[in-house]
Amino acid sequence: MTPPSPRVASRLLALLFTVVTVGVGVIVTLPSCDGPPDRTCFAERVHALGVDEDAGPDRACTTCLQTRNAPRACCDAVGACQDDPSAECVPSFQAAHRCVIEGGSSEEARCKGLLTNDRSRNLYACMRGNCGRECGVPSCDLDPAVILFANPSCDGCIGGSCCEKINACYESRPCKLALECITKHCTRTLGASMTRLGEASPELRLAARDAVCAGRMPDGVAGPGACVERCLDDFAPGDGGTLEDLGARCLAFDVYTCGAEASCGPKCVRPDAGPYSGETEWPEDAPPGAPDGG
């Protein structure tokens, strides 16, 4: 084979130099990125949705855990859980996840006690913060300013089940004051009245809401009782109140109804004012058949 002439060789070297220079320039000017996840993850092997019998993995939860907010998705937390040398993370995470799905948001605090180590707790926190709706777990955090609702068990049920409604109420001062009035002054009759409302038909509950939101008070089993009525009338009056008062009245009743529909009534029953009220007893809060409130 005849070697190229010096002139052709020099042109080839110049062309090669140009290609290399351009290539380096392209590499240097590529945008920087955070890179791929540190760990390989298979979210369908970790979460508790669709893992029973032949249901197959839940795609919405799986996809969210692996891709939502990438590159800061939950993929690394999933991978760390799968790689747990103690093999505790996956079963404890699935147990907690399944517990919340079956028990509802009011049981979340108890269910989180099933998480046995930092890997499972980190994964649950990531799932809750990024994929709550897709994975069937709560994604609402209660406003820290919200005071105790009647007693600890009642507070846990209503706070977990009605988080969004309570936070919306606390954005309105009249609603906030009406709701806090109920939690302070109506501890003896609140549970029974919520239970009655929860057992009423959906039509009666809707009619009760319509009445309250229009400034009136419903009668019969759907009525909230004298104590709750006084709190609503004092802080969010329907008669002579403003449009803001009517809106606040409606929001406060929505929280009360939400607790009733979440079956929180039995958890809110308390035979006396108890140590959590710290307020003067109201005659309106005397249970029926017990004039002395005892």
PDB file of C-alpha atoms in Angstrom:
ATOM      1  CA  MET A   1       0.000   0.000   0.000  1.00  0.00           C
ATOM      2  CA  THR A   2       1.409   3.396  -1.040  1.00  0.00           C
ATOM      3  CA  PRO A   3       1.676   5.800   1.914  1.00  0.00           C
ATOM      4  CA  PRO A   4      -0.150   9.138   1.505  1.00  0.00           C
ATOM      5  CA  SER A   5       1.815  12.085   0.290  1.00  0.00           C
ATOM      6  CA  PRO A   6       3.062  14.545   2.929  1.00  0.00           C
ATOM      7  CA  ARG A   7       0.427  17.075   1.818  1.00  0.00           C
ATOM      8  CA  VAL A   8      -2.467  14.551   2.218  1.00  0.00           C
ATOM      9  CA  ALA A   9      -1.086  13.331   5.554  1.00  0.00           C
ATOM     10  CA  SER A  10      -0.973  16.852   6.936  1.00  0.00           C
ATOM     11  CA  ARG A  11      -4.572  17.447   5.861  1.00  0.00           C
ATOM     12  CA  LEU A  12      -5.696  14.228   7.580  1.00  0.00           C
ATOM     13  CA  LEU A  13      -3.923  15.231  10.809  1.00  0.00           C
ATOM     14  CA  ALA A  14      -5.556  18.655  10.671  1.00  0.00           C
ATOM     15  CA  LEU A  15      -8.981  17.069  10.167  1.00  0.00           C
ATOM     16  CA  LEU A  16      -8.414  14.647  13.065  1.00  0.00           C
ATOM     17  CA  PHE A  17      -7.330  17.524  15.328  1.00  0.00           C
ATOM     18  CA  THR A  18     -10.465  19.471  14.417  1.00  0.00           C
ATOM     19  CA  VAL A  19     -12.749  16.496  15.155  1.00  0.00           C
ATOM     20  CA  VAL A  20     -11.099  15.876  18.540  1.00  0.00           C
ATOM     21  CA  THR A  21     -11.249  19.560  19.448  1.00  0.00           C
ATOM     22  CA  VAL A  22     -14.929  19.822  18.553  1.00  0.00           C
ATOM     23  CA  GLY A  23     -15.663  16.622  20.460  1.00  0.00           C
ATOM     24  CA  VAL A  24     -13.947  17.893  23.582  1.00  0.00           C
ATOM     25  CA  GLY A  25     -15.808  21.165  23.257  1.00  0.00           C
ATOM     26  CA  VAL A  26     -19.117  19.334  23.078  1.00  0.00           C
ATOM     27  CA  ILE A  27     -18.283  17.271  26.141  1.00  0.00           C
ATOM     28  CA  VAL A  28     -17.238  20.325  28.128  1.00  0.00           C
ATOM     29  CA  THR A  29     -20.382  22.276  27.238  1.00  0.00           C
ATOM     30  CA  LEU A  30     -22.846  19.475  28.090  1.00  0.00           C
ATOM     31  CA  PRO A  31     -25.126  20.521  30.951  1.00  0.00           C
ATOM     32  CA  SER A  32     -24.235  19.090  34.339  1.00  0.00           C
ATOM     33  CA  CYS A  33     -26.682  16.746  36.095  1.00  0.00           C
ATOM     34  CA  ASP A  34     -27.051  15.054  39.422  1.00  0.00           C
ATOM     35  CA  GLY A  35     -26.638  11.650  37.866  1.00  0.00           C
ATOM     36  CA  PRO A  36     -28.743   8.503  38.210  1.00  0.00           C
ATOM     37  CA  PRO A  37     -29.956   7.182  41.564  1.00  0.00           C
ATOM     38  CA  ASP A  38     -27.268   5.669  43.758  1.00  0.00           C
ATOM     39  CA  ARG A  39     -29.231   2.433  44.070  1.00  0.00           C
ATOM     40  CA  THR A  40     -31.294   0.213  41.806  1.00  0.00           C
ATOM     41  CA  CYS A  41     -34.854   0.010  43.064  1.00  0.00           C
ATOM     42  CA  PHE A  42     -37.890  -2.140  42.374  1.00  0.00           C
ATOM     43  CA  ALA A  43     -40.689  -0.344  44.202  1.00  0.00           C
ATOM     44  CA  GLU A  44     -43.277  -3.012  43.391  1.00  0.00           C
ATOM     45  CA  ARG A  45     -41.315  -5.401  45.624  1.00  0.00           C
ATOM     46  CA  VAL A  46     -41.521  -3.055  48.586  1.00  0.00           C
ATOM     47  CA  HIS A  47     -44.930  -1.359  48.845  1.00  0.00           C
ATOM     48  CA  ALA A  48     -48.066  -3.171  49.982  1.00  0.00           C
ATOM     49  CA  LEU A  49     -50.396  -2.327  47.098  1.00  0.00           C
ATOM     50  CA  GLY A  50     -51.294  -5.122  44.717  1.00  0.00           C
ATOM     51  CA  VAL A  51     -48.965  -7.711  46.205  1.00  0.00           C
ATOM     52  CA  ASP A  52     -51.689 -10.140  47.324  1.00  0.00           C
ATOM     53  CA  GLU A  53     -52.691 -13.157  45.226  1.00  0.00           C
ATOM     54  CA  ASP A  54     -52.534 -12.345  41.496  1.00  0.00           C
ATOM     55  CA  ALA A  55     -53.323  -8.648  41.664  1.00  0.00           C
ATOM     56  CA  GLY A  56     -49.915  -7.606  40.358  1.00  0.00           C
ATOM     57  CA  PRO A  57     -48.052  -4.468  41.368  1.00  0.00           C
ATOM     58  CA  ASP A  58     -49.856  -1.133  41.613  1.00  0.00           C
ATOM     59  CA  ARG A  59     -48.452   0.924  38.755  1.00  0.00           C
ATOM     60  CA  ALA A  60     -49.358   4.372  40.089  1.00  0.00           C
ATOM     61  CA  CYS A  61     -47.593   3.834  43.421  1.00  0.00           C
ATOM     62  CA  THR A  62     -44.658   2.037  41.802  1.00  0.00           C
ATOM     63  CA  THR A  63     -44.111   4.691  39.149  1.00  0.00           C
ATOM     64  CA  CYS A  64     -44.390   7.512  41.656  1.00  0.00           C
ATOM     65  CA  LEU A  65     -41.884   5.996  44.069  1.00  0.00           C
ATOM     66  CA  GLN A  66     -39.393   5.473  41.263  1.00  0.00           C
ATOM     67  CA  THR A  67     -39.784   8.734  39.340  1.00  0.00           C
ATOM     68  CA  ARG A  68     -41.626  11.519  41.217  1.00  0.00           C
ATOM     69  CA  ASN A  69     -39.358  14.523  41.848  1.00  0.00           C
ATOM     70  CA  ALA A  70     -36.397  12.827  40.155  1.00  0.00           C
ATOM     71  CA  PRO A  71     -33.480  12.842  40.707  1.00  0.00           C
ATOM     72  CA  ARG A  72     -34.633  13.218  44.321  1.00  0.00           C
ATOM     73  CA  ALA A  73     -37.257  10.492  43.991  1.00  0.00           C
ATOM     74  CA  CYS A  74     -37.758   7.729  46.555  1.00  0.00           C
ATOM     75  CA  CYS A  75     -35.683   5.307  44.472  1.00  0.00           C
ATOM     76  CA  ASP A  76     -32.659   5.458  46.765  1.00  0.00           C
ATOM     77  CA  ALA A  77     -34.860   4.917  49.827  1.00  0.00           C
ATOM     78  CA  VAL A  78     -36.483   1.904  48.121  1.00  0.00           C
ATOM     79  CA  GLY A  79     -33.060   0.492  47.220  1.00  0.00           C
ATOM     80  CA  ALA A  80     -31.732   1.035  50.733  1.00  0.00           C
ATOM     81  CA  CYS A  81     -34.751  -0.789  52.139  1.00  0.00           C
ATOM     82  CA  GLN A  82     -34.268  -3.726  49.787  1.00  0.00           C
ATOM     83  CA  ASP A  83     -30.564  -3.903  50.688  1.00  0.00           C
ATOM     84  CA  ASP A  84     -31.193  -3.846  54.439  1.00  0.00           C
ATOM     85  CA  PRO A  85     -28.739  -6.411  55.868  1.00  0.00           C
ATOM     86  CA  SER A  86     -31.114  -7.188  58.720  1.00  0.00           C
ATOM     87  CA  ALA A  87     -33.922  -7.944  56.215  1.00  0.00           C
ATOM     88  CA  GLU A  88     -36.332  -6.056  58.506  1.00  0.00           C
ATOM     89  CA  CYS A  89     -37.096  -3.061  56.313  1.00  0.00           C
ATOM     90  CA  VAL A  90     -39.315  -4.561  53.605  1.00  0.00           C
ATOM     91  CA  PRO A  91     -41.664  -6.602  55.842  1.00  0.00           C
ATOM     92  CA  SER A  92     -42.000  -3.800  58.411  1.00  0.00           C
ATOM     93  CA  PHE A  93     -42.614  -1.198  55.716  1.00  0.00           C
ATOM     94  CA  GLN A  94     -45.243  -3.380  54.047  1.00  0.00           C
ATOM     95  CA  ALA A  95     -46.915  -4.017  57.406  1.00  0.00           C
ATOM     96  CA  ALA A  96     -47.107  -0.285  58.166  1.00  0.00           C
ATOM     97  CA  HIS A  97     -48.294   0.544  54.648  1.00  0.00           C
ATOM     98  CA  ARG A  98     -50.996  -2.128  54.732  1.00  0.00           C
ATOM     99  CA  CYS A  99     -52.058  -0.997  58.219  1.00  0.00           C
ATOM    100  CA  VAL A 100     -52.653   2.570  57.035  1.00  0.00           C
ATOM    101  CA  ILE A 101     -54.508   1.429  53.915  1.00  0.00           C
ATOM    102  CA  GLU A 102     -56.838  -0.764  55.958  1.00  0.00           C
ATOM    103  CA  GLY A 103     -57.218   1.462  59.029  1.00  0.00           C
ATOM    104  CA  GLY A 104     -57.367   4.853  57.364  1.00  0.00           C
ATOM    105  CA  SER A 105     -55.538   8.045  58.150  1.00  0.00           C
ATOM    106  CA  SER A 106     -56.789   8.121  61.743  1.00  0.00           C
ATOM    107  CA  GLU A 107     -54.684   4.993  62.410  1.00  0.00           C
ATOM    108  CA  GLU A 108     -51.487   6.325  60.851  1.00  0.00           C
ATOM    109  CA  ALA A 109     -49.767   7.148  64.141  1.00  0.00           C
ATOM    110  CA  ARG A 110     -50.329   3.600  65.409  1.00  0.00           C
ATOM    111  CA  CYS A 111     -49.355   2.022  62.097  1.00  0.00           C
ATOM    112  CA  LYS A 112     -46.071   3.931  61.947  1.00  0.00           C
ATOM    113  CA  GLY A 113     -45.087   2.101  65.125  1.00  0.00           C
ATOM    114  CA  LEU A 114     -44.642  -1.000  62.930  1.00  0.00           C
ATOM    115  CA  LEU A 115     -41.628   0.595  61.201  1.00  0.00           C
ATOM    116  CA  THR A 116     -38.663  -1.079  62.849  1.00  0.00           C
ATOM    117  CA  ASN A 117     -35.589   0.850  61.681  1.00  0.00           C
ATOM    118  CA  ASP A 118     -34.377   4.051  60.054  1.00  0.00           C
ATOM    119  CA  ARG A 119     -34.511   2.578  56.545  1.00  0.00           C
ATOM    120  CA  SER A 120     -38.197   1.738  56.804  1.00  0.00           C
ATOM    121  CA  ARG A 121     -38.985   5.082  58.472  1.00  0.00           C
ATOM    122  CA  ASN A 122     -37.091   7.006  55.775  1.00  0.00           C
ATOM    123  CA  LEU A 123     -38.929   5.165  53.017  1.00  0.00           C
ATOM    124  CA  TYR A 124     -42.324   5.776  54.628  1.00  0.00           C
ATOM    125  CA  ALA A 125     -41.545   9.484  55.042  1.00  0.00           C
ATOM    126  CA  CYS A 126     -40.483   9.713  51.402  1.00  0.00           C
ATOM    127  CA  MET A 127     -43.590   7.877  50.215  1.00  0.00           C
ATOM    128  CA  ARG A 128     -45.870  10.063  52.338  1.00  0.00           C
ATOM    129  CA  GLY A 129     -44.246  13.287  51.206  1.00  0.00           C
ATOM    130  CA  ASN A 130     -44.095  12.447  47.491  1.00  0.00           C
ATOM    131  CA  CYS A 131     -46.655   9.763  46.711  1.00  0.00           C
ATOM    132  CA  GLY A 132     -49.346   9.874  49.398  1.00  0.00           C
ATOM    133  CA  ARG A 133     -52.300   9.917  47.005  1.00  0.00           C
ATOM    134  CA  GLU A 134     -50.857   7.297  44.639  1.00  0.00           C
ATOM    135  CA  CYS A 135     -49.921   4.932  47.465  1.00  0.00           C
ATOM    136  CA  GLY A 136     -53.033   5.391  49.603  1.00  0.00           C
ATOM    137  CA  VAL A 137     -51.453   7.093  52.627  1.00  0.00           C
ATOM    138  CA  PRO A 138     -52.133  10.527  54.166  1.00  0.00           C
ATOM    139  CA  SER A 139     -50.325  13.486  52.669  1.00  0.00           C
ATOM    140  CA  CYS A 140     -51.721  16.236  54.897  1.00  0.00           C
ATOM    141  CA  ASP A 141     -49.898  17.586  57.955  1.00  0.00           C
ATOM    142  CA  LEU A 142     -52.080  19.186  60.594  1.00  0.00           C
ATOM    143  CA  ASP A 143     -51.389  22.839  61.346  1.00  0.00           C
ATOM    144  CA  PRO A 144     -49.291  22.889  64.558  1.00  0.00           C
ATOM    145  CA  ALA A 145     -51.541  25.669  65.889  1.00  0.00           C
ATOM    146  CA  VAL A 146     -54.525  23.275  66.084  1.00  0.00           C
ATOM    147  CA  ILE A 147     -55.362  22.582  69.708  1.00  0.00           C
ATOM    148  CA  LEU A 148     -56.278  19.214  71.218  1.00  0.00           C
ATOM    149  CA  PHE A 149     -59.691  18.060  70.042  1.00  0.00           C
ATOM    150  CA  ALA A 150     -61.560  17.035  73.205  1.00  0.00           C
ATOM    151  CA  ASN A 151     -59.209  14.229  74.323  1.00  0.00           C
ATOM    152  CA  PRO A 152     -56.225  12.303  72.903  1.00  0.00           C
ATOM    153  CA  SER A 153     -58.151   9.460  71.239  1.00  0.00           C
ATOM    154  CA  CYS A 154     -60.695  11.847  69.745  1.00  0.00           C
ATOM    155  CA  ASP A 155     -57.931  14.172  68.576  1.00  0.00           C
ATOM    156  CA  GLY A 156     -56.077  11.337  66.858  1.00  0.00           C
ATOM    157  CA  CYS A 157     -59.184  10.191  65.004  1.00  0.00           C
ATOM    158  CA  ILE A 158     -60.396  13.600  63.834  1.00  0.00           C
ATOM    159  CA  GLY A 159     -56.924  14.988  63.226  1.00  0.00           C
ATOM    160  CA  GLY A 160     -56.001  12.026  61.061  1.00  0.00           C
ATOM    161  CA  SER A 161     -59.290  11.762  59.180  1.00  0.00           C
ATOM    162  CA  CYS A 162     -60.130  15.430  58.710  1.00  0.00           C
ATOM    163  CA  CYS A 163     -56.738  17.108  58.339  1.00  0.00           C
ATOM    164  CA  GLU A 164     -57.556  19.122  55.200  1.00  0.00           C
ATOM    165  CA  LYS A 165     -60.881  20.342  56.594  1.00  0.00           C
ATOM    166  CA  ILE A 166     -59.333  21.374  59.928  1.00  0.00           C
ATOM    167  CA  ASN A 167     -56.522  23.262  58.204  1.00  0.00           C
ATOM    168  CA  ALA A 168     -59.085  25.040  56.006  1.00  0.00           C
ATOM    169  CA  CYS A 169     -61.069  25.982  59.112  1.00  0.00           C
ATOM    170  CA  TYR A 170     -57.990  27.413  60.811  1.00  0.00           C
ATOM    171  CA  GLU A 171     -57.493  29.810  57.897  1.00  0.00           C
ATOM    172  CA  SER A 172     -60.712  31.542  59.009  1.00  0.00           C
ATOM    173  CA  ARG A 173     -60.646  33.187  62.428  1.00  0.00           C
ATOM    174  CA  PRO A 174     -64.399  32.744  63.129  1.00  0.00           C
ATOM    175  CA  CYS A 175     -64.178  29.062  62.168  1.00  0.00           C
ATOM    176  CA  LYS A 176     -61.056  28.565  64.286  1.00  0.00           C
ATOM    177  CA  LEU A 177     -62.746  30.116  67.323  1.00  0.00           C
ATOM    178  CA  ALA A 178     -65.945  28.111  66.824  1.00  0.00           C
ATOM    179  CA  LEU A 179     -64.009  24.854  66.477  1.00  0.00           C
ATOM    180  CA  GLU A 180     -61.874  25.566  69.542  1.00  0.00           C
ATOM    181  CA  CYS A 181     -65.027  26.425  71.480  1.00  0.00           C
ATOM    182  CA  ILE A 182     -66.422  22.983  70.629  1.00  0.00           C
ATOM    183  CA  THR A 183     -63.220  21.213  71.667  1.00  0.00           C
ATOM    184  CA  LYS A 184     -63.077  23.069  74.999  1.00  0.00           C
ATOM    185  CA  HIS A 185     -66.703  23.259  76.087  1.00  0.00           C
ATOM    186  CA  CYS A 186     -68.510  20.297  74.510  1.00  0.00           C
ATOM    187  CA  THR A 187     -66.428  17.339  75.674  1.00  0.00           C
ATOM    188  CA  ARG A 188     -69.316  15.553  77.413  1.00  0.00           C
ATOM    189  CA  THR A 189     -71.867  15.624  74.593  1.00  0.00           C
ATOM    190  CA  LEU A 190     -69.622  15.789  71.524  1.00  0.00           C
ATOM    191  CA  GLY A 191     -69.066  12.046  71.144  1.00  0.00           C
ATOM    192  CA  ALA A 192     -72.732  11.104  71.422  1.00  0.00           C
ATOM    193  CA  SER A 193     -73.872  13.803  68.994  1.00  0.00           C
ATOM    194  CA  MET A 194     -71.197  12.829  66.458  1.00  0.00           C
ATOM    195  CA  THR A 195     -72.228   9.182  66.734  1.00  0.00           C
ATOM    196  CA  ARG A 196     -75.871  10.085  66.062  1.00  0.00           C
ATOM    197  CA  LEU A 197     -74.886  12.146  63.032  1.00  0.00           C
ATOM    198  CA  GLY A 198     -72.623   9.372  61.731  1.00  0.00           C
ATOM    199  CA  GLU A 199     -75.476   6.869  61.982  1.00  0.00           C
ATOM    200  CA  ALA A 200     -77.905   9.169  60.165  1.00  0.00           C
ATOM    201  CA  SER A 201     -78.539   8.693  56.462  1.00  0.00           C
ATOM    202  CA  PRO A 202     -76.419  10.613  53.927  1.00  0.00           C
ATOM    203  CA  GLU A 203     -79.561  12.565  52.989  1.00  0.00           C
ATOM    204  CA  LEU A 204     -80.083  13.716  56.583  1.00  0.00           C
ATOM    205  CA  ARG A 205     -76.426  14.707  56.912  1.00  0.00           C
ATOM    206  CA  LEU A 206     -76.629  16.720  53.712  1.00  0.00           C
ATOM    207  CA  ALA A 207     -79.843  18.411  54.864  1.00  0.00           C
ATOM    208  CA  ALA A 208     -78.190  19.237  58.189  1.00  0.00           C
ATOM    209  CA  ARG A 209     -75.213  20.808  56.416  1.00  0.00           C
ATOM    210  CA  ASP A 210     -77.486  22.845  54.144  1.00  0.00           C
ATOM    211  CA  ALA A 211     -79.344  24.174  57.180  1.00  0.00           C
ATOM    212  CA  VAL A 212     -76.199  25.103  59.097  1.00  0.00           C
ATOM    213  CA  CYS A 213     -74.585  26.746  56.065  1.00  0.00           C
ATOM    214  CA  ALA A 214     -77.784  28.795  55.570  1.00  0.00           C
ATOM    215  CA  GLY A 215     -77.638  30.054  59.143  1.00  0.00           C
ATOM    216  CA  ARG A 216     -80.177  27.686  60.679  1.00  0.00           C
ATOM    217  CA  MET A 217     -79.921  24.680  62.958  1.00  0.00           C
ATOM    218  CA  PRO A 218     -81.199  21.218  61.951  1.00  0.00           C
ATOM    219  CA  ASP A 219     -83.529  19.283  64.204  1.00  0.00           C
ATOM    220  CA  GLY A 220     -83.676  15.598  65.030  1.00  0.00           C
ATOM    221  CA  VAL A 221     -80.852  13.057  64.959  1.00  0.00           C
ATOM    222  CA  ALA A 222     -78.751  15.162  62.593  1.00  0.00           C
ATOM    223  CA  GLY A 223     -78.752  18.138  64.944  1.00  0.00           C
ATOM    224  CA  PRO A 224     -75.366  18.798  66.580  1.00  0.00           C
ATOM    225  CA  GLY A 225     -76.809  19.483  70.029  1.00  0.00           C
ATOM    226  CA  ALA A 226     -77.114  22.589  72.188  1.00  0.00           C
ATOM    227  CA  CYS A 227     -73.421  22.928  73.013  1.00  0.00           C
ATOM    228  CA  VAL A 228     -72.146  22.795  69.434  1.00  0.00           C
ATOM    229  CA  GLU A 229     -74.998  25.084  68.397  1.00  0.00           C
ATOM    230  CA  ARG A 230     -73.955  27.673  70.989  1.00  0.00           C
ATOM    231  CA  CYS A 231     -70.349  27.641  69.757  1.00  0.00           C
ATOM    232  CA  LEU A 232     -71.459  28.137  66.167  1.00  0.00           C
ATOM    233  CA  ASP A 233     -73.898  30.888  67.111  1.00  0.00           C
ATOM    234  CA  ASP A 234     -71.368  32.693  69.307  1.00  0.00           C
ATOM    235  CA  PHE A 235     -68.440  32.755  66.884  1.00  0.00           C
ATOM    236  CA  ALA A 236     -69.986  32.223  63.431  1.00  0.00           C
ATOM    237  CA  PRO A 237     -73.562  33.479  63.769  1.00  0.00           C
ATOM    238  CA  GLY A 238     -76.070  32.747  61.070  1.00  0.00           C
ATOM    239  CA  ASP A 239     -78.631  35.283  62.225  1.00  0.00           C
ATOM    240  CA  GLY A 240     -77.265  38.744  61.563  1.00  0.00           C
ATOM    241  CA  GLY A 241     -73.814  37.441  60.697  1.00  0.00           C
ATOM    242  CA  THR A 242     -71.681  38.317  57.712  1.00  0.00           C
ATOM    243  CA  LEU A 243     -70.925  36.223  54.663  1.00  0.00           C
ATOM    244  CA  GLU A 244     -67.601  35.373  56.339  1.00  0.00           C
ATOM    245  CA  ASP A 245     -69.521  34.126  59.383  1.00  0.00           C
ATOM    246  CA  LEU A 246     -71.727  31.893  57.238  1.00  0.00           C
ATOM    247  CA  GLY A 247     -68.680  30.470  55.472  1.00  0.00           C
ATOM    248  CA  ALA A 248     -66.925  29.858  58.791  1.00  0.00           C
ATOM    249  CA  ARG A 249     -70.053  28.237  60.190  1.00  0.00           C
ATOM    250  CA  CYS A 250     -70.135  25.871  57.234  1.00  0.00           C
ATOM    251  CA  LEU A 251     -66.420  25.019  57.542  1.00  0.00           C
ATOM    252  CA  ALA A 252     -66.720  24.251  61.266  1.00  0.00           C
ATOM    253  CA  PHE A 253     -69.725  21.997  60.684  1.00  0.00           C
ATOM    254  CA  ASP A 254     -67.788  20.223  57.906  1.00  0.00           C
ATOM    255  CA  VAL A 255     -65.097  19.286  60.442  1.00  0.00           C
ATOM    256  CA  TYR A 256     -67.753  18.035  62.859  1.00  0.00           C
ATOM    257  CA  THR A 257     -69.464  16.022  60.083  1.00  0.00           C
ATOM    258  CA  CYS A 258     -66.136  14.635  58.866  1.00  0.00           C
ATOM    259  CA  GLY A 259     -65.429  13.285  62.346  1.00  0.00           C
ATOM    260  CA  ALA A 260     -68.885  11.741  62.478  1.00  0.00           C
ATOM    261  CA  GLU A 261     -68.460  10.051  59.084  1.00  0.00           C
ATOM    262  CA  ALA A 262     -65.035   8.744  60.154  1.00  0.00           C
ATOM    263  CA  SER A 263     -66.708   7.018  63.146  1.00  0.00           C
ATOM    264  CA  CYS A 264     -64.801   9.174  65.623  1.00  0.00           C
ATOM    265  CA  GLY A 265     -67.858   9.583  67.862  1.00  0.00           C
ATOM    266  CA  PRO A 266     -67.097   6.650  70.220  1.00  0.00           C
ATOM    267  CA  LYS A 267     -63.534   7.920  70.647  1.00  0.00           C
ATOM    268  CA  CYS A 268     -64.811  11.362  71.571  1.00  0.00           C
ATOM    269  CA  VAL A 269     -67.108  10.174  74.374  1.00  0.00           C
ATOM    270  CA  ARG A 270     -66.097  11.459  77.789  1.00  0.00           C
ATOM    271  CA  PRO A 271     -68.366  11.311  80.850  1.00  0.00           C
ATOM    272  CA  ASP A 272     -67.064  14.552  82.288  1.00  0.00           C
ATOM    273  CA  ALA A 273     -65.076  17.582  81.211  1.00  0.00           C
ATOM    274  CA  GLY A 274     -61.865  15.821  82.205  1.00  0.00           C
ATOM    275  CA  PRO A 275     -58.401  17.317  82.597  1.00  0.00           C
ATOM    276  CA  TYR A 276     -58.145  18.336  78.936  1.00  0.00           C
ATOM    277  CA  SER A 277     -60.805  21.008  78.917  1.00  0.00           C
ATOM    278  CA  GLY A 278     -59.662  23.430  81.588  1.00  0.00           C
ATOM    279  CA  GLU A 279     -62.748  25.517  80.892  1.00  0.00           C
ATOM    280  CA  THR A 280     -65.890  26.379  82.816  1.00  0.00           C
ATOM    281  CA  GLU A 281     -68.635  23.805  82.382  1.00  0.00           C
ATOM    282  CA  TRP A 282     -71.557  24.833  80.204  1.00  0.00           C
ATOM    283  CA  PRO A 283     -75.125  23.772  80.968  1.00  0.00           C
ATOM    284  CA  GLU A 284     -75.537  23.087  77.244  1.00  0.00           C
ATOM    285  CA  ASP A 285     -72.926  20.329  77.573  1.00  0.00           C
ATOM    286  CA  ALA A 286     -74.930  18.322  80.102  1.00  0.00           C
ATOM    287  CA  PRO A 287     -75.722  14.871  78.672  1.00  0.00           C
ATOM    288  CA  PRO A 288     -79.451  14.092  78.325  1.00  0.00           C
ATOM    289  CA  GLY A 289     -80.886  12.608  81.517  1.00  0.00           C
ATOM    290  CA  ALA A 290     -78.054  13.988  83.657  1.00  0.00           C
ATOM    291  CA  PRO A 291     -79.036  17.534  84.700  1.00  0.00           C
ATOM    292  CA  ASP A 292     -75.968  17.837  86.909  1.00  0.00           C
ATOM    293  CA  GLY A 293     -73.669  16.886  84.017  1.00  0.00           C
ATOM    294  CA  GLY A 294     -72.477  13.806  85.869  1.00  0.00           C
TER     295      GLY A 294
END
